mmCIF file with all atom_site columns, C-alpha atoms in Angstrom:
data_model
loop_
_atom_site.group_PDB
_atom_site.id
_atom_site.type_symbol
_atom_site.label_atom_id
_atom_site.label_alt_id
_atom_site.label_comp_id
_atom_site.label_asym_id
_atom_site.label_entity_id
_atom_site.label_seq_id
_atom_site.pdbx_PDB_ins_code
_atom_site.Cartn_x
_atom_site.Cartn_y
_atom_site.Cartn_z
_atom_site.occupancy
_atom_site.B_iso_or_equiv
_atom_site.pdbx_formal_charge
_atom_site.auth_seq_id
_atom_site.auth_comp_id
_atom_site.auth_asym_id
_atom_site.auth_atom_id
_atom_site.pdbx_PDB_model_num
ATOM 1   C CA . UNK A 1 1   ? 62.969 -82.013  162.698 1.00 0.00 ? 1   UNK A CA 1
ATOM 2   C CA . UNK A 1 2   ? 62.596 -84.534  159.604 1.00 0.00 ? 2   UNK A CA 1
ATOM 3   C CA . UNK A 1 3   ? 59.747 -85.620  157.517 1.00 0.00 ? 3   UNK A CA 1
ATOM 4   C CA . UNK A 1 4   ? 58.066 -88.807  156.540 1.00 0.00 ? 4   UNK A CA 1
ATOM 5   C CA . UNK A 1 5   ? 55.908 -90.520  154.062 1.00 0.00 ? 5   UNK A CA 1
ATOM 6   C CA . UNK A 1 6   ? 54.912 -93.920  155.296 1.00 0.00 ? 6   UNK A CA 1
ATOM 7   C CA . UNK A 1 7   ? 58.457 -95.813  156.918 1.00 0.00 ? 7   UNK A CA 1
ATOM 8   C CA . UNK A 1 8   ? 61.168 -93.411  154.985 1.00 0.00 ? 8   UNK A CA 1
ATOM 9   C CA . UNK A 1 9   ? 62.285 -90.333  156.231 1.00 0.00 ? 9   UNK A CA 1
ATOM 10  C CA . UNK A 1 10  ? 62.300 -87.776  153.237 1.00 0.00 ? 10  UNK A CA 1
ATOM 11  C CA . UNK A 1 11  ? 64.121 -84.696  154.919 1.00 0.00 ? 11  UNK A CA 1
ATOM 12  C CA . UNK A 1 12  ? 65.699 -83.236  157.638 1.00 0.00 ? 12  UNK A CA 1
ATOM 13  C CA . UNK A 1 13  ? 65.788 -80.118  159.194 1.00 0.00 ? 13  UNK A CA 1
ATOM 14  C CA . UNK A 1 14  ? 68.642 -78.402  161.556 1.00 0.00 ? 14  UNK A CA 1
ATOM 15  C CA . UNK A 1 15  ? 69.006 -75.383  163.488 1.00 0.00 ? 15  UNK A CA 1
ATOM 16  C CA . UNK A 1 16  ? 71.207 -73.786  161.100 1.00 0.00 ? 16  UNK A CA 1
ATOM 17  C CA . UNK A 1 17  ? 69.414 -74.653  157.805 1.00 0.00 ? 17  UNK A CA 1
ATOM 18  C CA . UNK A 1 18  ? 66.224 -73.506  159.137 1.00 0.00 ? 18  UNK A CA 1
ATOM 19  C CA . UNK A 1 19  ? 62.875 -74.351  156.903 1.00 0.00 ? 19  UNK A CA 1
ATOM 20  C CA . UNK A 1 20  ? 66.173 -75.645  153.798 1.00 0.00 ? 20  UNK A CA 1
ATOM 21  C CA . UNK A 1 21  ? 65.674 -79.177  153.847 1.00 0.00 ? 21  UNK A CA 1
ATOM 22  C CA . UNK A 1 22  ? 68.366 -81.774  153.769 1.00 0.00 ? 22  UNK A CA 1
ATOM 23  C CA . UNK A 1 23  ? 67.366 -84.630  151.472 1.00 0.00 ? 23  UNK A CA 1
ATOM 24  C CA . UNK A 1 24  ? 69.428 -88.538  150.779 1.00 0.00 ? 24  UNK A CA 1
ATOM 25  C CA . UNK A 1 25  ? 68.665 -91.569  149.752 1.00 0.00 ? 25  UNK A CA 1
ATOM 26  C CA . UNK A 1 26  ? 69.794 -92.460  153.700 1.00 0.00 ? 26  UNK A CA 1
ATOM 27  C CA . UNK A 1 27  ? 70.322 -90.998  156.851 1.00 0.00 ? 27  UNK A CA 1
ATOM 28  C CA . UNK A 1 28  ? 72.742 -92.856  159.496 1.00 0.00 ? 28  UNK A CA 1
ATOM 29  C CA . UNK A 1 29  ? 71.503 -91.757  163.304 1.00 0.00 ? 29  UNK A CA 1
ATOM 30  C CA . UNK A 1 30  ? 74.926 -91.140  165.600 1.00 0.00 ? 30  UNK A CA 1
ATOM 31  C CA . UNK A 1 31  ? 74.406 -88.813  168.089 1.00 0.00 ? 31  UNK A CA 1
ATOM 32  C CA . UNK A 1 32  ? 76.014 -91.015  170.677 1.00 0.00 ? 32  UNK A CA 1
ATOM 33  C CA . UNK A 1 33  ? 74.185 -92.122  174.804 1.00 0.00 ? 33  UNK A CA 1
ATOM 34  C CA . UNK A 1 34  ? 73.210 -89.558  177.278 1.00 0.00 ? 34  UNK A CA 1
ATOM 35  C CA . UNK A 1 35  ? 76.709 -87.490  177.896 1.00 0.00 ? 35  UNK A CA 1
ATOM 36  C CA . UNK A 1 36  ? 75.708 -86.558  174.112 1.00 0.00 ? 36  UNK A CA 1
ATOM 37  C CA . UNK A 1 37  ? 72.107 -85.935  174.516 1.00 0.00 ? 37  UNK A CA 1
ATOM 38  C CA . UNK A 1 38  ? 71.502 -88.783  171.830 1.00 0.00 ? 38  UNK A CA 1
ATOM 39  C CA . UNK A 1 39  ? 69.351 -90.279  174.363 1.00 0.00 ? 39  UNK A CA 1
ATOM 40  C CA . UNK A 1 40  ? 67.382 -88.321  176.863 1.00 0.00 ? 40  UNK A CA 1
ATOM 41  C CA . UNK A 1 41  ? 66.648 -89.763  180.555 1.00 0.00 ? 41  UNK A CA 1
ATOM 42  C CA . UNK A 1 42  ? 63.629 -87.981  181.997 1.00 0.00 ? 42  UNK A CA 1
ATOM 43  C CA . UNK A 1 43  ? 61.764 -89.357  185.657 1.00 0.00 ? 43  UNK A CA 1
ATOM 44  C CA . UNK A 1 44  ? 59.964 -92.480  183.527 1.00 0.00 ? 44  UNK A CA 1
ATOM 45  C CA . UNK A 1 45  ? 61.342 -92.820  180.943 1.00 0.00 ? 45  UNK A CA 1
ATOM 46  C CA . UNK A 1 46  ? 64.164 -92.924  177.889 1.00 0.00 ? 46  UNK A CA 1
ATOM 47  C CA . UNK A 1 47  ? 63.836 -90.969  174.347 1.00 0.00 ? 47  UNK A CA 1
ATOM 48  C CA . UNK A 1 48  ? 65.633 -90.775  171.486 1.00 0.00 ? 48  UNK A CA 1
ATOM 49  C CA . UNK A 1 49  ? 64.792 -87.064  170.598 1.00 0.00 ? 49  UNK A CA 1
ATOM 50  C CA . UNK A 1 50  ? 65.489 -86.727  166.981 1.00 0.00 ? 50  UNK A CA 1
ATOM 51  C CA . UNK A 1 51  ? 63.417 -89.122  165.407 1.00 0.00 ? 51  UNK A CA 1
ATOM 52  C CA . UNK A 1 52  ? 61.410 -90.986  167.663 1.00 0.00 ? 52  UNK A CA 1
ATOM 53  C CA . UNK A 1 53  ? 62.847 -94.225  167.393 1.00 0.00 ? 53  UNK A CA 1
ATOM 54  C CA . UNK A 1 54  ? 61.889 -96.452  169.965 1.00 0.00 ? 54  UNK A CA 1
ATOM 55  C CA . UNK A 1 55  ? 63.930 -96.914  172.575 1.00 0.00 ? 55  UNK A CA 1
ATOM 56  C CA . UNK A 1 56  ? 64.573 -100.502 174.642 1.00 0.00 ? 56  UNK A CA 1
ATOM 57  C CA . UNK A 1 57  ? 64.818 -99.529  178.618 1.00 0.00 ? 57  UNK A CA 1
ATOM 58  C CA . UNK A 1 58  ? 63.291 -100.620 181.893 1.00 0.00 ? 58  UNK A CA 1
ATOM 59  C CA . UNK A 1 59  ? 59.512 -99.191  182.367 1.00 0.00 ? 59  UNK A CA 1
ATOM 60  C CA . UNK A 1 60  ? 60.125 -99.532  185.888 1.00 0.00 ? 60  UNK A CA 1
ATOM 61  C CA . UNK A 1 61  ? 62.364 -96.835  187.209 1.00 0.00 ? 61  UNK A CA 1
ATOM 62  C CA . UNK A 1 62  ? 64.125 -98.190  190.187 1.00 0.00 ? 62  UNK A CA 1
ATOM 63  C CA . UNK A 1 63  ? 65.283 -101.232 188.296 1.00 0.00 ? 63  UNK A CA 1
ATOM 64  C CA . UNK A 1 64  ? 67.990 -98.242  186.113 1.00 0.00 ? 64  UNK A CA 1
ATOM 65  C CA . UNK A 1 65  ? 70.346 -98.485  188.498 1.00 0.00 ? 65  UNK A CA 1
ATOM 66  C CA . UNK A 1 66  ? 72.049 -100.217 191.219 1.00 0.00 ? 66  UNK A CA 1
ATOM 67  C CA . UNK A 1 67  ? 73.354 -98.876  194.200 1.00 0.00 ? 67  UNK A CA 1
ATOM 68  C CA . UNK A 1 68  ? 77.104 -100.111 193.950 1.00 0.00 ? 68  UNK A CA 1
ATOM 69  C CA . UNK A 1 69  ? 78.094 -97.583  191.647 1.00 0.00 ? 69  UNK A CA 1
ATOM 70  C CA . UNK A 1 70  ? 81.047 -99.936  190.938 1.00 0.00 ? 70  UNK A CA 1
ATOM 71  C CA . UNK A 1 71  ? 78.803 -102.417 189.329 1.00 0.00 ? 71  UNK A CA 1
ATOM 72  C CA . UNK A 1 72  ? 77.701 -102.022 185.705 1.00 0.00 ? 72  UNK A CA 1
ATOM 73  C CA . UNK A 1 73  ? 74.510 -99.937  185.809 1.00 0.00 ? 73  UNK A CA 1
ATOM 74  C CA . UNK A 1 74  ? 71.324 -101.385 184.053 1.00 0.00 ? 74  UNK A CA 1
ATOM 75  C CA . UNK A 1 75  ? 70.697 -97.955  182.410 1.00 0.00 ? 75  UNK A CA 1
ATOM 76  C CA . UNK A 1 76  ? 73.839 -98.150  180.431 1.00 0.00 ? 76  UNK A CA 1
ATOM 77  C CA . UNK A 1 77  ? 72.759 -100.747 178.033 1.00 0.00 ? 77  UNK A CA 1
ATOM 78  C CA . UNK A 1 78  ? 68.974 -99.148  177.091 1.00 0.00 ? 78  UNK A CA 1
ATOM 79  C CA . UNK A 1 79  ? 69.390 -97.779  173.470 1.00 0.00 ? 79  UNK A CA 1
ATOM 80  C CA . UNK A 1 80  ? 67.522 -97.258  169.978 1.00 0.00 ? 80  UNK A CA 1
ATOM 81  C CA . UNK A 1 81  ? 66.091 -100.705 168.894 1.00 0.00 ? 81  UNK A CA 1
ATOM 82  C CA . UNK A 1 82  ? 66.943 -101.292 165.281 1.00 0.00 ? 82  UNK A CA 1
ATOM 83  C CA . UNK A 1 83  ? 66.545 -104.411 163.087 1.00 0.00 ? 83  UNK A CA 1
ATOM 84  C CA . UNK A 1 84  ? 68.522 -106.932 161.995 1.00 0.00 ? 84  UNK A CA 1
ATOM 85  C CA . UNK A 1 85  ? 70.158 -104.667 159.345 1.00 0.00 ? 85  UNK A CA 1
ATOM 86  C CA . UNK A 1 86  ? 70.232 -101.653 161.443 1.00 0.00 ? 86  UNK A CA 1
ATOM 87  C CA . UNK A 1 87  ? 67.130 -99.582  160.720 1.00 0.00 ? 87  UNK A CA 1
ATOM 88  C CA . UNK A 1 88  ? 65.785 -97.680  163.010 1.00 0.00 ? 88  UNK A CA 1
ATOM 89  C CA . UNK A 1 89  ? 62.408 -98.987  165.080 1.00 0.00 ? 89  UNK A CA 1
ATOM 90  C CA . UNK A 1 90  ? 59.576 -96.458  165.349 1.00 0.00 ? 90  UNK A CA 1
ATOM 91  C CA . UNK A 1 91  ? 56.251 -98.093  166.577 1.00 0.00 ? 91  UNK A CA 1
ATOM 92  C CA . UNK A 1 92  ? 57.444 -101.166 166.344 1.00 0.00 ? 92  UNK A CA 1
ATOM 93  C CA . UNK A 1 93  ? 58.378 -100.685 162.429 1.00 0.00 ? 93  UNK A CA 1
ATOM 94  C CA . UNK A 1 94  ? 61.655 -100.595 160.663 1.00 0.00 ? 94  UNK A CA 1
ATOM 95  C CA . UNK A 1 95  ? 62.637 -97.471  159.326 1.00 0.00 ? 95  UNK A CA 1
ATOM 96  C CA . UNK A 1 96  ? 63.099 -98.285  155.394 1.00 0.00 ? 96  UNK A CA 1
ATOM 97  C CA . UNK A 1 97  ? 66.064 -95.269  154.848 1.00 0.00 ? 97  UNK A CA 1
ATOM 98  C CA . UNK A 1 98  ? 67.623 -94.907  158.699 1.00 0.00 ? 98  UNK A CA 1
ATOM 99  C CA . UNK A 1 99  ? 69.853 -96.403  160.448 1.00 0.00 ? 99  UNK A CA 1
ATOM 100 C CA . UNK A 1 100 ? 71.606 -96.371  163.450 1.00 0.00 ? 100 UNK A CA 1
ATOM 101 C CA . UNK A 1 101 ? 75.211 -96.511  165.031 1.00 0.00 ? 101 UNK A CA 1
ATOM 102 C CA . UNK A 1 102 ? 77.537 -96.517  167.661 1.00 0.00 ? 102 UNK A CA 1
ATOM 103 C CA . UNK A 1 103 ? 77.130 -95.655  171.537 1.00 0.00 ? 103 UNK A CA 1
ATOM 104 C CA . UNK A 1 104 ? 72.815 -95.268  170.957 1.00 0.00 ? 104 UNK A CA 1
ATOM 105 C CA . UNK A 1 105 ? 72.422 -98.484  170.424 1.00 0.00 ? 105 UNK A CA 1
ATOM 106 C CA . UNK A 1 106 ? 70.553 -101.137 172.801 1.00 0.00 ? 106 UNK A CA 1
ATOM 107 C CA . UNK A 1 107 ? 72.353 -103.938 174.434 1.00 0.00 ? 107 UNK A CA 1
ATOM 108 C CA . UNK A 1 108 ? 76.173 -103.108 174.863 1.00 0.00 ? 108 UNK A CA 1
ATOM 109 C CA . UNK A 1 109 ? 77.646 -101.698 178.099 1.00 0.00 ? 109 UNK A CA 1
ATOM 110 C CA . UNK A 1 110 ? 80.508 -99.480  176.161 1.00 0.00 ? 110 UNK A CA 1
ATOM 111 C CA . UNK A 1 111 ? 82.487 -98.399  179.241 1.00 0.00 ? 111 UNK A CA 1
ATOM 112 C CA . UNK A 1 112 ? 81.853 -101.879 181.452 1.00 0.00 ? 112 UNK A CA 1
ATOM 113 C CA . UNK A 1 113 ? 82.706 -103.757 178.273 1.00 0.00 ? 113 UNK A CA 1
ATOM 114 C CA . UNK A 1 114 ? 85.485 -101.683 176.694 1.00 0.00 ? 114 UNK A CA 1
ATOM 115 C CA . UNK A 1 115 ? 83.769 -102.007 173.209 1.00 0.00 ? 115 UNK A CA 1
ATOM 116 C CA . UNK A 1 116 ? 82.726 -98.523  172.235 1.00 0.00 ? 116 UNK A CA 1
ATOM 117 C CA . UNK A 1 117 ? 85.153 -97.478  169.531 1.00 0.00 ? 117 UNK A CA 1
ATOM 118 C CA . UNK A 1 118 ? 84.318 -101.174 168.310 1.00 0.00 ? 118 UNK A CA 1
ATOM 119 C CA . UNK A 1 119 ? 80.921 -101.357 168.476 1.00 0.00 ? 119 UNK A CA 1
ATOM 120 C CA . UNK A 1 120 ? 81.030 -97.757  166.969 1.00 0.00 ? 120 UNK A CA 1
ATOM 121 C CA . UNK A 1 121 ? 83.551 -98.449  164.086 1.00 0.00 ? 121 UNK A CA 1
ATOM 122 C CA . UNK A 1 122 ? 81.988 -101.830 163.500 1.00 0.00 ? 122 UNK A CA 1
ATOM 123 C CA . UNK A 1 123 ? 77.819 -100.535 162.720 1.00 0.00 ? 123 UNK A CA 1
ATOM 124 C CA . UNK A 1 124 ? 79.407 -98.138  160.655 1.00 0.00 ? 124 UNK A CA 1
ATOM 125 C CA . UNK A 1 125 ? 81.246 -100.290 158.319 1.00 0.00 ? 125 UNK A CA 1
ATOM 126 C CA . UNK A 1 126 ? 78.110 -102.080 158.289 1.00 0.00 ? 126 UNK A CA 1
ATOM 127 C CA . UNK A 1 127 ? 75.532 -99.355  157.685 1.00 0.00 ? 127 UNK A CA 1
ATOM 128 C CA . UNK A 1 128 ? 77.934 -98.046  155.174 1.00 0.00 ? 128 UNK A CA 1
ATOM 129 C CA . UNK A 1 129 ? 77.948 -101.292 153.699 1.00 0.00 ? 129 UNK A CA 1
ATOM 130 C CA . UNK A 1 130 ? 74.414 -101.983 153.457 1.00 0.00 ? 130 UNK A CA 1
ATOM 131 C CA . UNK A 1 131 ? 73.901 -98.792  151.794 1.00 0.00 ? 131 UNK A CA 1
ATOM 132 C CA . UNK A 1 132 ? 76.265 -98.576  149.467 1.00 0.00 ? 132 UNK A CA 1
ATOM 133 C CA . UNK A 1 133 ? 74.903 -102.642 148.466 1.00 0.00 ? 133 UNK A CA 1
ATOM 134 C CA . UNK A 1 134 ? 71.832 -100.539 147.413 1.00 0.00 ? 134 UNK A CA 1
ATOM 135 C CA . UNK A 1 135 ? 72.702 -98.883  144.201 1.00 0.00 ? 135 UNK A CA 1
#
């Protein structure tokens, strides 16, 4: 679990830690597509579990896929929505302190396309970028 105050996350919680709180400046969200439950497909609709962050996918559920499995699938490029500097969208608002990376993302088709490692390597250069601009 995490907690908030207004758009910044100010802790995390995990399994492990129990009720200790992890606390940054930033948090960088890369748990990865479906094979690494950093999205979550359920009968209608698409999560990201963790935080919340809103995810971009098809409302309609028939339009996920199409029936040449040979084809890229439509369901392979839904992902977290993040702004232009890679924050996090929750309600429709950018995440101040969270960002994301890699496979999650909206947009990119990593297997049809061949561009996960580079998609991956390339958001986190840039996240680690933007936060280290911040100090």
């Amino acid at each position: 679990g995490y907690k908030s105050e207004g758009d910044r996350i100010t802790a995390i919680y995990t399994k492990n830690h129990g009720d200790i709180a992890l606390q940054a400046e930033n948090y960088v969200l890369a748990t990865g597509s479906y094979f690494s439950q950093g999205l979550v497909a359920t009968n209608g609709e698409v999560i990201e579990p963790l935080f919340g962050a809103d995810v971009s996918y098809d409302k309609v559920r028939s339009n996920w896929y199409e029936r040449d499995m040979f084809t890229a699938q439509p369901y392979e490029k839904f992902g977290v929505v993040i702004s232009n500097e890679l924050q996090i969208m929750r309600g429709g608002r950018k995440t101040e302190n969270l960002y994301a990376i890699g496979a999650g993302l909206m947009g990119f088709n990593a297997v049809k396309e061949g561009c996960g490692a580079g998609v991956s390597m390339l958001t986190a250069m840039s996240v680690a970028d933007r936060i280290l601009s911040k100090r």
